[in-house]
XYZ file of N, CA and C in Angstrom:
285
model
N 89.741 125.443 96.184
C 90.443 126.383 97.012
C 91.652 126.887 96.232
N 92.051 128.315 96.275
C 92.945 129.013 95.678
C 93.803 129.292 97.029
N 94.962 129.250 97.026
C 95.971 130.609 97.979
C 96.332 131.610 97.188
N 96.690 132.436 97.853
C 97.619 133.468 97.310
C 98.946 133.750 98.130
N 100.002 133.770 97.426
C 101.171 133.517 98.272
C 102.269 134.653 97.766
N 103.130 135.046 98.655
C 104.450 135.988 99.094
C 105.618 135.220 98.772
N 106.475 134.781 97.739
C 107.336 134.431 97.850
C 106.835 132.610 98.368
N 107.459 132.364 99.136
C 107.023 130.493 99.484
C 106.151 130.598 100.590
N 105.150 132.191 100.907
C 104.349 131.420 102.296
C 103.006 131.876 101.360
N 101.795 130.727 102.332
C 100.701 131.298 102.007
C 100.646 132.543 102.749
N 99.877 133.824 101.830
C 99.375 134.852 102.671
C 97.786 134.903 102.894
N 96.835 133.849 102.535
C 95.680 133.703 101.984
C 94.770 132.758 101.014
N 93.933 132.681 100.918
C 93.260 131.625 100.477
C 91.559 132.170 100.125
N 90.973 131.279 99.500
C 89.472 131.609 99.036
C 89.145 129.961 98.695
N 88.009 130.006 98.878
C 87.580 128.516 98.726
C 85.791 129.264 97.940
N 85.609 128.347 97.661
C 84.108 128.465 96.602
C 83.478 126.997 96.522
N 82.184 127.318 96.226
C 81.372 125.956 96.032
C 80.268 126.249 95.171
N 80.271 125.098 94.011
C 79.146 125.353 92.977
C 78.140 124.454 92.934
N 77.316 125.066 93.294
C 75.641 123.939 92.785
C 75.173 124.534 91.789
N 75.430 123.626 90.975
C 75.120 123.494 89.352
C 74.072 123.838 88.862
N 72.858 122.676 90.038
C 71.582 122.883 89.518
C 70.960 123.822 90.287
N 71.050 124.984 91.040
C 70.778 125.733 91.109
C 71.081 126.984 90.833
N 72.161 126.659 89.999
C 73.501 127.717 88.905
C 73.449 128.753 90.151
N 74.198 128.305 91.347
C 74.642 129.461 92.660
C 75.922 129.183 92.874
N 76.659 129.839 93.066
C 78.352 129.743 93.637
C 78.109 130.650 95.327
N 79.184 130.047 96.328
C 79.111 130.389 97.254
C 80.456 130.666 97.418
N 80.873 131.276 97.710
C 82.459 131.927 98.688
C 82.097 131.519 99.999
N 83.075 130.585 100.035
C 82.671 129.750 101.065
C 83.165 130.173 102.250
N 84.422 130.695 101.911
C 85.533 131.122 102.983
C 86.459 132.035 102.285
N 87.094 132.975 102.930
C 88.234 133.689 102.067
C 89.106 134.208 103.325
N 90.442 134.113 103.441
C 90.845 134.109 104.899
C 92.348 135.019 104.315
N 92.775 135.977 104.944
C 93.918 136.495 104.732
C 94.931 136.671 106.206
N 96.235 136.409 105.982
C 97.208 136.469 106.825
C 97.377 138.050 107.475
N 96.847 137.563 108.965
C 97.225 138.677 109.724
C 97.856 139.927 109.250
N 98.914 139.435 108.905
C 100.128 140.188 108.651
C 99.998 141.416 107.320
N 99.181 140.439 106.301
C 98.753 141.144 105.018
C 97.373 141.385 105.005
N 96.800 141.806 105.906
C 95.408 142.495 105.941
C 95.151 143.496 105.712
N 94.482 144.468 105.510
C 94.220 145.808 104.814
C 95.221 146.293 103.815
N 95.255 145.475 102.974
C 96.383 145.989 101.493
C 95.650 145.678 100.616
N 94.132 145.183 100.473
C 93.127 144.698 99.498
C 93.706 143.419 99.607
N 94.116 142.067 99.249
C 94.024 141.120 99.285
C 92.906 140.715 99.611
N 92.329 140.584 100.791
C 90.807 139.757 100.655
C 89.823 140.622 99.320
N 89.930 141.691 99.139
C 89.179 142.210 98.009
C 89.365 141.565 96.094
N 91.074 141.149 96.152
C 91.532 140.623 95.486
C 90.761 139.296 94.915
N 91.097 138.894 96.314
C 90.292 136.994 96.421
C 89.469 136.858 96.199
N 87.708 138.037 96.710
C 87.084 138.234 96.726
C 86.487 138.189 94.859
N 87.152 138.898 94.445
C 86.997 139.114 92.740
C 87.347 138.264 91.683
N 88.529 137.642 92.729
C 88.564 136.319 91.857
C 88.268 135.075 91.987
N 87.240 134.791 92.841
C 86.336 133.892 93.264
C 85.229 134.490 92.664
N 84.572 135.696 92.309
C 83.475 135.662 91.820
C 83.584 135.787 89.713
N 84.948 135.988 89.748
C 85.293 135.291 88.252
C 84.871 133.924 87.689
N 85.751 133.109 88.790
C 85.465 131.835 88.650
C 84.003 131.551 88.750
N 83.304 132.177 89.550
C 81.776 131.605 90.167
C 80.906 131.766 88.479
N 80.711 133.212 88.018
C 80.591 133.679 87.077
C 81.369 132.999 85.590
N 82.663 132.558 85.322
C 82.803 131.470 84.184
C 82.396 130.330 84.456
N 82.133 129.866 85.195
C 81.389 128.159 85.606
C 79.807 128.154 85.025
N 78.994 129.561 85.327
C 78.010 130.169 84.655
C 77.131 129.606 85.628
N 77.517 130.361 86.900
C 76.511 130.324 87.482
C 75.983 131.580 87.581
N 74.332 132.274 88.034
C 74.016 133.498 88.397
C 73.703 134.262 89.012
N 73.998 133.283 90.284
C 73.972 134.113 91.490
C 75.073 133.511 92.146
N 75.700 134.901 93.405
C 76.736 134.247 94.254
C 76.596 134.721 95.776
N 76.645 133.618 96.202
C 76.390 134.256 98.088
C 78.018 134.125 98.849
N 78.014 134.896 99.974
C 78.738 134.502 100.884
C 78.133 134.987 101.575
N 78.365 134.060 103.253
C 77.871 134.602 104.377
C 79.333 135.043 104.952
N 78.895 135.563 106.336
C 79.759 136.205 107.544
C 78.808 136.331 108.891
N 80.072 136.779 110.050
C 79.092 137.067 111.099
C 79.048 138.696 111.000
N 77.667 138.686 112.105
C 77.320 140.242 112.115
C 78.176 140.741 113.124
N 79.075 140.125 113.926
C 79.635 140.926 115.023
C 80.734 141.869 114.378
N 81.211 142.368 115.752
C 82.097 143.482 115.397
C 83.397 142.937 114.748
N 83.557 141.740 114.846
C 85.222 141.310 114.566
C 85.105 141.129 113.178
N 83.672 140.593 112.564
C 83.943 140.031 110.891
C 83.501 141.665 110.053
N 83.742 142.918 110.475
C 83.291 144.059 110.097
C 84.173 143.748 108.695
N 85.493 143.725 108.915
C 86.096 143.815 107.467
C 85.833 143.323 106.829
N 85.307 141.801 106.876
C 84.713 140.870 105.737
C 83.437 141.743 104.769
N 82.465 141.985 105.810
C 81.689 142.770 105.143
C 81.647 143.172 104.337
N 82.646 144.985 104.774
C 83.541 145.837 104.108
C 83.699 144.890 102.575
N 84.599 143.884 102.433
C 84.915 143.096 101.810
C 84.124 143.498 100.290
N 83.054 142.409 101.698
C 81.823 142.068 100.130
C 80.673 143.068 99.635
N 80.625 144.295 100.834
C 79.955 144.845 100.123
C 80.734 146.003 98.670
N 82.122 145.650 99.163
C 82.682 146.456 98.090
C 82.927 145.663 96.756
N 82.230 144.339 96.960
C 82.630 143.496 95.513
C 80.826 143.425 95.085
N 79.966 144.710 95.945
C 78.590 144.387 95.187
C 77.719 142.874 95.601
N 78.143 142.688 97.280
C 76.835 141.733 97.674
C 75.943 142.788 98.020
N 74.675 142.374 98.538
C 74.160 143.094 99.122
C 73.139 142.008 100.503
N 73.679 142.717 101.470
C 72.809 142.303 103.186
C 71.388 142.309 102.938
N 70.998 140.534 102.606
C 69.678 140.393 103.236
C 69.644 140.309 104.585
N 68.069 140.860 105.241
C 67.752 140.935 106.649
C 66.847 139.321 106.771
N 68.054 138.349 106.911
C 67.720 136.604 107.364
C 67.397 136.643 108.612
N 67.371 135.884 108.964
C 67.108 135.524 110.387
C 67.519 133.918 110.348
N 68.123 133.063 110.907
C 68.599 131.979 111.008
C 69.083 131.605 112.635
N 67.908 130.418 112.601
C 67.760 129.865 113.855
C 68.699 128.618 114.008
N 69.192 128.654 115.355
C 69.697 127.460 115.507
C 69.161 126.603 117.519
N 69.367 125.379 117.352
C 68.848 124.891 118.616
C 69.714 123.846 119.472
N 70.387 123.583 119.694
C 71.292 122.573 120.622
C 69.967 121.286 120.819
N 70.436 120.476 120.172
C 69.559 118.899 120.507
C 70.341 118.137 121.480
């Protein structure tokens, strides 16, 4: 996990995860402060999490999100750092 910080506060953060043997990096999470949202920062984080993903040498990188209306910016995000939306389908069941 990285922050990115204003002076002494966090304004943000990115977290990543590498499986080696399947040379994949995941952006696991990337979260920006209310306050500093739409100034690029998550785009920032975004690029430099897939630096890191990419010198570790892995060759592929995922992140997920939700499809609703609230995680729209994330999207935004990643499709501007060049993911691209597979059509998944992922089930879940309450045991």
């Amino acid at each position: 996990m990285w922050v990115a910080e204003a002076g002494a506060c966090v304004i943000g953060f990115v977290a990543i995860d590498l499986n080696r043997q399947r040379r994949l990096g995941e952006v696991v999470m990337v979260a920006v402060d209310p306050a500093h949202q739409n100034g690029g920062l998550g785009t920032r984080l975004t690029t430099f999490a897939l630096e890191l993903i990419r010198n570790a040498g892995m060759t592929v990188a995922m992140v997920e999100t939700g499809g609703d209306p609230g995680h729209a910016p994330a999207r935004r995000v990643y499709e501007k750092a060049g993911f691209t939306l597979l059509p998944i389908a992922r089930y879940f069941r309450a045991l």
